[in-house]
XYZ file of C-alpha atoms in Angstrom:
565
model
C 102.554 83.262 105.172
C 102.018 86.197 107.452
C 104.831 86.740 109.975
C 108.411 86.823 108.658
C 111.756 87.177 110.408
C 115.448 87.032 109.496
C 118.369 87.458 111.906
C 121.819 87.702 110.330
C 124.992 87.644 112.433
C 128.445 87.848 110.901
C 130.007 86.842 114.217
C 127.914 84.219 115.949
C 126.654 80.963 114.473
C 122.877 80.592 114.411
C 122.981 77.017 113.200
C 120.900 74.314 114.935
C 121.636 73.980 118.623
C 124.156 76.800 118.746
C 124.220 80.317 120.129
C 126.098 83.469 119.160
C 129.779 83.064 119.941
C 129.870 86.154 122.142
C 126.707 85.264 124.063
C 124.714 88.296 122.956
C 120.943 88.205 123.314
C 119.889 87.187 119.831
C 118.142 84.235 121.445
C 116.081 86.720 123.427
C 115.073 88.459 120.232
C 114.174 85.152 118.667
C 112.024 84.213 121.664
C 110.452 87.670 121.658
C 109.056 87.043 118.200
C 107.079 83.989 119.272
C 103.868 85.772 120.351
C 103.373 87.905 117.278
C 104.494 85.120 114.951
C 101.782 82.914 116.430
C 99.132 85.652 116.279
C 99.919 86.608 112.689
C 100.204 82.997 111.551
C 97.972 80.706 113.650
C 98.232 77.810 111.173
C 101.854 76.946 111.937
C 105.493 78.059 111.770
C 108.633 76.942 109.983
C 112.269 77.979 110.193
C 115.571 77.446 108.405
C 119.135 78.176 109.555
C 122.188 78.739 107.419
C 125.878 79.050 108.278
C 127.553 82.173 106.911
C 131.235 81.409 106.507
C 132.904 79.905 109.567
C 131.685 82.382 112.173
C 128.314 83.726 111.080
C 124.764 82.503 110.894
C 121.372 83.302 109.420
C 118.003 82.435 110.954
C 114.891 82.604 108.753
C 111.437 82.024 110.208
C 107.858 82.464 109.017
C 104.357 81.734 110.267
C 101.270 80.911 108.230
C 97.802 82.401 107.973
C 96.471 80.322 105.114
C 93.995 82.074 102.862
C 94.840 80.478 99.506
C 95.771 77.025 98.251
C 93.624 73.913 98.085
C 95.233 71.634 100.685
C 95.409 72.802 104.279
C 99.022 73.228 105.398
C 100.607 72.813 108.819
C 103.152 75.566 108.227
C 104.757 77.572 105.440
C 107.058 75.967 102.883
C 110.310 77.907 103.198
C 113.066 75.976 101.387
C 113.497 74.347 97.994
C 115.866 71.561 97.000
C 118.616 74.035 96.111
C 118.984 75.492 99.587
C 117.091 78.684 98.745
C 114.760 79.995 101.459
C 111.751 82.312 101.042
C 109.869 84.063 103.848
C 106.904 85.739 102.167
C 104.048 87.833 103.538
C 101.404 88.971 101.097
C 99.259 88.103 98.125
C 100.362 87.682 94.521
C 97.542 88.388 92.080
C 99.599 88.183 88.888
C 103.183 88.244 87.662
C 104.017 84.545 88.011
C 103.631 81.845 85.381
C 101.584 79.540 87.625
C 98.817 81.297 89.524
C 95.100 80.833 89.914
C 92.374 79.544 92.179
C 93.713 76.991 94.647
C 97.386 77.754 93.919
C 99.725 78.509 96.816
C 101.262 81.777 95.641
C 104.192 81.627 98.070
C 105.217 78.193 96.803
C 104.835 79.397 93.203
C 107.106 82.369 93.939
C 109.779 80.170 95.535
C 109.699 77.880 92.495
C 110.151 80.783 90.090
C 112.952 82.356 92.128
C 114.819 79.058 92.102
C 114.540 78.579 88.343
C 117.313 81.074 87.431
C 114.843 83.503 85.797
C 115.798 86.235 83.369
C 116.567 89.357 85.341
C 117.268 87.332 88.470
C 115.413 87.718 91.748
C 115.004 91.472 91.215
C 113.164 90.831 87.957
C 110.818 88.324 89.589
C 109.940 90.615 92.496
C 109.459 93.547 90.121
C 106.790 91.679 88.152
C 104.631 90.797 91.155
C 101.193 92.390 91.457
C 99.678 92.627 94.893
C 100.782 93.470 98.440
C 103.953 91.773 99.624
C 106.975 91.856 101.885
C 109.644 89.218 101.378
C 112.986 87.895 102.589
C 114.810 85.536 100.211
C 118.072 83.695 100.766
C 119.708 82.807 97.448
C 122.031 79.938 98.285
C 123.991 79.847 95.031
C 125.140 83.459 95.260
C 125.098 83.755 99.068
C 122.815 86.776 98.723
C 120.092 87.956 101.088
C 117.244 89.669 99.232
C 114.437 91.599 100.877
C 111.851 94.225 100.037
C 108.279 95.489 99.899
C 105.899 96.131 97.040
C 106.062 99.560 95.423
C 103.194 100.892 97.565
C 104.379 99.306 100.826
C 101.188 97.480 101.762
C 102.829 94.896 104.048
C 105.008 95.579 107.076
C 108.752 94.988 106.993
C 111.084 96.549 109.565
C 114.870 96.672 109.547
C 117.413 96.834 112.384
C 121.024 97.227 111.315
C 124.039 97.060 113.581
C 127.678 96.841 112.594
C 127.757 93.054 112.455
C 124.083 92.186 112.287
C 120.968 92.749 110.245
C 117.454 91.942 111.449
C 114.391 91.981 109.190
C 111.026 91.481 110.816
C 107.290 92.062 110.416
C 107.229 93.506 113.964
C 109.906 95.237 116.044
C 111.766 92.888 118.379
C 112.801 95.644 120.791
C 110.449 96.293 123.736
C 108.572 99.559 123.560
C 110.222 100.683 126.792
C 113.720 99.989 125.451
C 116.121 102.960 125.352
C 115.350 105.479 122.629
C 118.579 104.723 120.764
C 117.509 101.063 120.478
C 113.921 101.820 119.416
C 115.060 104.385 116.871
C 117.372 101.840 115.235
C 114.270 100.108 113.870
C 112.892 101.572 110.655
C 110.291 100.771 108.041
C 111.959 99.310 104.968
C 111.121 101.710 102.112
C 109.198 100.150 99.215
C 111.692 98.542 96.871
C 113.959 95.566 96.253
C 117.237 95.250 98.156
C 120.094 92.752 98.274
C 123.062 92.125 100.553
C 125.869 90.008 99.117
C 127.424 87.952 101.889
C 129.940 86.082 99.739
C 132.364 88.978 100.140
C 131.399 89.651 103.762
C 132.731 86.395 105.198
C 135.261 87.248 107.883
C 134.180 90.886 107.906
C 132.999 92.713 111.007
C 130.363 94.762 109.179
C 127.242 93.849 107.210
C 127.566 95.338 103.699
C 125.265 98.178 102.760
C 122.229 96.924 100.823
C 122.076 97.392 97.072
C 118.835 99.019 95.918
C 117.449 97.591 92.667
C 115.270 99.634 90.318
C 111.811 98.420 89.343
C 112.176 96.955 85.854
C 108.468 96.424 85.233
C 106.752 99.555 83.857
C 103.827 99.653 86.311
C 105.783 99.727 89.591
C 108.370 101.909 87.860
C 105.644 104.448 87.059
C 104.196 104.286 90.575
C 107.659 104.833 92.035
C 107.869 108.133 90.137
C 104.796 109.639 91.810
C 105.523 113.035 93.263
C 108.586 113.614 91.103
C 106.739 115.402 88.288
C 105.721 119.053 88.236
C 102.425 119.546 90.120
C 99.270 120.259 88.150
C 98.441 123.923 87.642
C 94.738 123.089 87.730
C 91.919 123.738 85.268
C 92.684 125.718 82.156
C 90.323 127.440 79.741
C 88.333 124.200 79.258
C 87.452 123.962 82.952
C 83.760 123.510 82.239
C 84.496 120.561 79.975
C 86.087 118.388 82.622
C 84.199 115.091 82.493
C 84.104 113.928 86.091
C 81.347 111.460 85.245
C 83.452 109.644 82.639
C 86.435 109.536 84.991
C 84.262 108.121 87.768
C 82.909 105.428 85.460
C 86.415 104.461 84.315
C 87.687 104.349 87.891
C 84.714 102.202 88.882
C 85.678 99.572 86.308
C 89.175 99.358 87.771
C 87.942 99.342 91.348
C 85.336 96.691 90.564
C 88.083 94.458 89.156
C 90.228 95.154 92.210
C 87.501 94.134 94.659
C 86.522 91.085 92.610
C 90.119 89.874 92.561
C 90.520 90.344 96.306
C 87.255 88.538 97.027
C 87.795 85.628 94.628
C 91.226 84.515 95.857
C 89.985 83.296 99.232
C 90.042 79.534 99.739
C 89.992 79.276 103.541
C 87.904 80.539 106.450
C 88.118 79.938 110.172
C 86.582 76.630 111.246
C 86.260 77.545 114.911
C 84.353 80.798 114.506
C 81.041 81.169 116.257
C 77.952 80.953 114.106
C 74.263 80.835 114.890
C 72.574 77.574 114.007
C 72.773 77.056 110.275
C 73.728 80.679 109.600
C 76.081 80.648 106.589
C 79.628 81.810 107.247
C 81.162 84.783 105.462
C 84.469 84.389 103.657
C 85.037 88.153 103.333
C 84.467 91.019 105.755
C 84.568 94.788 105.208
C 85.861 97.303 107.756
C 82.714 99.407 107.676
C 82.128 102.900 109.047
C 79.071 103.623 106.922
C 81.087 106.322 105.171
C 81.799 106.769 101.483
C 84.894 104.579 101.054
C 83.680 101.563 103.022
C 80.226 101.785 101.425
C 81.791 101.573 97.951
C 83.820 98.520 98.993
C 80.774 96.859 100.558
C 78.658 97.439 97.448
C 81.340 96.045 95.129
C 81.990 93.086 97.431
C 78.275 92.332 97.229
C 78.641 92.032 93.468
C 81.699 89.786 93.750
C 80.817 87.368 96.553
C 78.307 84.544 96.647
C 76.948 84.407 100.165
C 76.957 86.803 103.110
C 79.328 89.694 103.742
C 80.148 90.727 107.298
C 80.382 94.488 107.845
C 82.656 95.186 110.829
C 81.967 98.348 112.834
C 83.733 99.352 116.057
C 82.420 101.788 118.679
C 83.725 103.031 122.052
C 80.621 104.843 123.389
C 77.952 102.200 123.852
C 76.694 102.069 120.292
C 76.134 105.813 119.885
C 79.167 106.903 117.860
C 78.753 108.645 114.487
C 80.206 105.614 112.696
C 77.754 103.214 114.375
C 74.746 105.319 113.448
C 75.996 105.654 109.866
C 76.673 101.909 109.690
C 73.113 101.030 110.733
C 71.747 103.428 108.144
C 74.125 102.006 105.551
C 73.159 98.409 106.362
C 69.583 99.240 105.471
C 70.597 100.956 102.221
C 72.916 98.147 101.088
C 70.405 95.428 101.923
C 67.805 96.961 99.616
C 69.781 95.351 96.780
C 68.689 91.905 97.976
C 72.252 90.814 98.742
C 73.029 89.485 102.208
C 74.879 91.990 104.370
C 75.332 91.525 108.117
C 76.567 94.122 110.577
C 78.953 93.004 113.322
C 78.767 95.593 116.108
C 82.114 95.471 117.902
C 81.825 97.410 121.168
C 84.809 98.343 123.293
C 85.937 100.755 125.998
C 88.931 102.869 126.868
C 89.602 100.467 129.739
C 89.975 97.592 127.276
C 92.437 99.660 125.250
C 94.437 100.335 128.419
C 94.563 96.594 129.142
C 96.104 95.894 125.730
C 98.262 99.028 125.678
C 101.668 97.346 126.028
C 100.888 94.914 123.220
C 99.652 97.724 120.989
C 102.717 99.857 121.649
C 104.941 96.959 120.631
C 102.996 96.468 117.398
C 102.905 100.158 116.531
C 106.682 100.676 116.493
C 108.260 102.608 114.883
C 105.115 104.789 114.774
C 104.560 106.083 118.304
C 102.142 109.017 118.560
C 98.848 109.228 120.428
C 97.080 109.299 117.059
C 98.804 106.048 116.093
C 97.632 104.454 119.344
C 94.017 105.530 118.827
C 93.965 104.334 115.229
C 95.834 101.135 116.053
C 93.487 100.288 118.920
C 90.423 100.857 116.738
C 91.774 98.664 113.935
C 92.975 95.918 116.267
C 89.687 95.629 118.143
C 87.692 95.801 114.911
C 89.820 93.015 113.411
C 88.639 90.620 116.109
C 85.364 90.629 114.144
C 83.546 89.687 117.344
C 80.342 91.290 118.553
C 76.595 91.626 118.105
C 75.305 90.415 114.724
C 72.500 92.308 112.994
C 70.849 92.130 109.606
C 68.050 93.784 107.662
C 64.897 91.667 107.693
C 61.197 92.315 107.019
C 61.699 96.044 106.668
C 63.763 96.486 109.821
C 67.097 95.710 111.456
C 67.056 92.694 113.777
C 69.621 91.165 116.121
C 70.615 87.661 115.064
C 73.176 86.961 117.789
C 74.594 88.765 120.810
C 77.914 86.902 120.576
C 79.138 86.291 117.036
C 82.614 85.878 115.578
C 83.109 86.154 111.832
C 84.742 83.258 110.001
C 86.308 85.636 107.475
C 90.083 85.665 107.312
C 90.091 88.548 104.815
C 89.009 92.116 105.625
C 88.601 94.697 102.870
C 89.790 98.114 104.071
C 89.553 101.580 102.530
C 93.109 102.784 103.131
C 94.405 105.077 100.415
C 91.112 106.624 99.311
C 91.544 109.869 101.258
C 95.195 110.321 100.365
C 94.727 109.709 96.643
C 91.431 111.582 96.189
C 91.855 114.687 98.340
C 89.758 113.622 101.313
C 91.479 115.480 104.157
C 90.690 118.934 105.483
C 94.315 119.951 105.003
C 93.875 119.422 101.261
C 91.327 122.230 101.177
C 93.637 124.388 103.303
C 96.545 123.792 100.926
C 94.368 124.846 98.007
C 93.270 128.023 99.788
C 96.894 128.940 100.510
C 98.594 127.860 97.290
C 96.030 126.977 94.637
C 95.965 123.851 92.494
C 99.753 123.281 92.425
C 99.898 123.247 96.237
C 96.933 120.870 96.429
C 98.418 118.530 93.833
C 101.756 118.503 95.641
C 100.104 117.766 98.994
C 98.154 114.811 97.582
C 101.304 113.295 96.094
C 103.116 113.910 99.376
C 100.401 112.031 101.270
C 100.467 109.156 98.795
C 104.248 108.854 98.933
C 104.340 108.553 102.721
C 101.489 106.049 103.070
C 103.979 103.215 103.548
C 105.696 105.010 106.411
C 102.752 106.582 108.217
C 99.890 104.139 107.704
C 100.307 100.861 105.903
C 102.995 99.136 107.952
C 101.214 100.104 111.170
C 97.816 98.951 109.918
C 99.191 95.644 108.663
C 100.785 94.961 112.048
C 97.714 95.592 114.201
C 95.210 93.857 111.901
C 97.394 90.810 111.226
C 97.947 90.405 114.966
C 94.297 89.343 115.163
C 94.817 86.569 112.627
C 93.114 88.446 109.772
C 94.488 89.684 106.469
C 93.797 93.249 105.345
C 93.310 93.826 101.629
C 93.278 97.353 100.207
C 91.310 97.648 96.925
C 91.926 101.411 96.601
C 95.669 100.640 96.523
C 95.546 98.142 93.671
C 98.311 99.013 91.201
C 95.908 99.783 88.336
C 93.636 101.879 90.564
C 96.584 103.781 92.047
C 98.129 104.473 88.649
C 94.802 105.685 87.241
C 94.314 108.067 90.164
C 97.877 109.310 89.793
C 97.249 110.194 86.150
C 93.809 111.707 86.814
C 93.590 115.504 86.871
C 93.573 116.785 90.435
C 90.470 118.897 89.763
C 88.602 115.722 88.796
C 89.641 113.851 91.928
C 88.527 116.680 94.207
C 87.164 120.209 94.014
C 87.923 122.306 97.102
C 85.698 125.089 95.748
C 82.692 122.898 96.542
C 81.334 122.179 100.051
C 82.566 119.284 102.188
C 80.613 116.160 101.361
C 80.642 117.138 97.697
C 84.048 118.424 96.598
C 86.322 116.276 98.768
C 86.895 112.919 97.036
C 84.659 114.241 94.282
C 85.308 111.397 91.838
C 84.341 108.771 94.445
C 81.203 110.676 95.443
C 80.115 110.915 91.815
C 80.810 107.198 91.409
C 78.752 106.223 94.459
C 75.816 108.478 93.660
C 75.469 107.692 89.965
C 76.724 104.145 89.439
C 76.220 102.186 92.674
C 72.584 101.660 93.737
C 71.874 102.273 97.406
C 74.785 104.631 98.007
C 73.060 107.991 97.517
C 73.214 108.837 101.226
C 76.707 107.424 101.668
C 77.905 109.598 98.777
C 77.151 112.718 100.843
C 78.524 111.656 104.214
C 81.413 113.789 105.502
C 84.848 112.334 106.098
C 85.497 111.090 109.643
C 88.807 109.476 110.544
C 88.363 106.234 112.475
C 89.629 107.700 115.754
C 86.897 110.357 115.589
C 84.086 108.292 114.091
C 84.450 105.635 116.795
C 84.834 108.299 119.529
C 88.029 106.794 120.968
C 89.913 110.076 120.472
C 87.252 112.100 122.303
C 87.323 109.746 125.294
C 91.127 109.628 125.427
C 91.411 113.405 125.074
C 88.967 114.018 127.923
C 90.857 111.658 130.211
C 94.439 112.568 129.310
C 94.124 116.303 128.582
C 90.919 117.311 130.362
C 88.910 118.102 127.232
C 88.945 117.987 123.446
C 89.726 121.700 123.387
C 92.769 121.257 125.617
C 93.898 118.283 123.539
C 93.622 120.309 120.341
C 95.649 123.139 121.865
C 98.337 120.590 122.796
C 98.230 119.012 119.301
C 97.453 115.746 121.089
C 97.446 113.550 118.008
C 101.104 114.233 117.259
C 102.337 113.875 120.853
C 105.001 111.153 121.040
C 103.949 108.406 123.449
C 107.274 107.715 125.217
C 107.611 111.407 126.068
C 103.951 111.610 127.120
C 104.200 108.496 129.308
C 107.434 109.755 130.881
C 105.678 112.768 132.414
C 102.645 110.715 133.450
C 99.311 110.307 131.767
């Protein structure tokens, strides 16, 4: 599945053919979900409705982007024979008794939830490995369960009123709705939650959700990040720190992570544009030519039989730093003999303006200019449509001027900078407060990924009918980086391009052929590497300098739009 929605009303039956008793606009909300449900799940939709007592109702709906499972489905399977209903968005890599190639993981999860497992639904969700957001109606106990994986890699928003609860992949309130309505939507924090409705029948208020602890040791450990004392940094044995050994160990985990995310792909798009008998890719990589995406591309090349599409977006006619780095990187990667293809996705600020209202709806509850620039870059890149190039006979040649990738899965590098000290502010924190301040800042960044980045990125990428997978945020990789000494992950005493994300740079340079140049490339956030921020700043603030003085990236869009762009 991909898009999920639940609307609970304590007063107002949502059963078939009925409307809320007081005529409120829940139907409008339901209709407002149609466009993003269809975009996120182009393979079909399903819904179930349940009566809650004599006056209430529950609507559950999901749409399907099928990536796994042998037989092609016309829509998601939501209900079992017991009346239970599961709306699931994500990928389960382990944690269930029946998983593997060709298995529908959502159906396997519904089966296990309905089998009265030890530890109940909370125990089942706690054991899952992989990115997920879920809504589960347990008929026997009249309980509504919902939650997100411990890292928060899939979007789930919550709107709670006195007598209603709405759970949704995307906000149902228009972006231009009053601030008090928009602000009522919030990202569901990573975790497992339940609302018992057996005792709420006849009540005028939805009970407060019960938060369940992670019972499995791995998510339990990840949930504790940031709660320990920060590292004081290198001691007397500073010279003995073995960055090389740490990089090699991390590479083994990351290689497994990429292999897993590339192997569990059973479906591609049938309608995508190809060129003659050009083989279709089943996996794409969001590719800037920088360190993180180069590592993912190299490891995907080891894991995938057949071509890999490298997706690169640019807003300045093919002359952005990311485009130049991507062309250089295509040449380096192709020296391995594996088949890499660069998809040059070109766009303009005018195209972003044309899709602005749609983007603003998807971005909620994030709503800064920086969010818009990042969201636009990711959304346009996720179309995977542009000029196709490959390395051939010692040079880069154009294969097609109008190509659309068949890949439904895009590997993305989210989490690398936050976990490995890749931001300029990490160096600043070290200069002002030493190793403890740096360690604390890294954990702070990691702990807010779900709120600042991951929900937003899932919403804009999934809206293009693609699924983002984040190898750097695999549970084993994340736990290893959490336990790794901060001075191994990064060394702010060294120059940029060497000390930032040190462990990844050592990995790329020493253990991944063809990545020597990528291992030295400086960090560029997507809004800068594609040049969308520079163009937007010049138009909206007059210049980059003026935008920086106004802290343009953190300007809140509704306030900015209210005074005129």
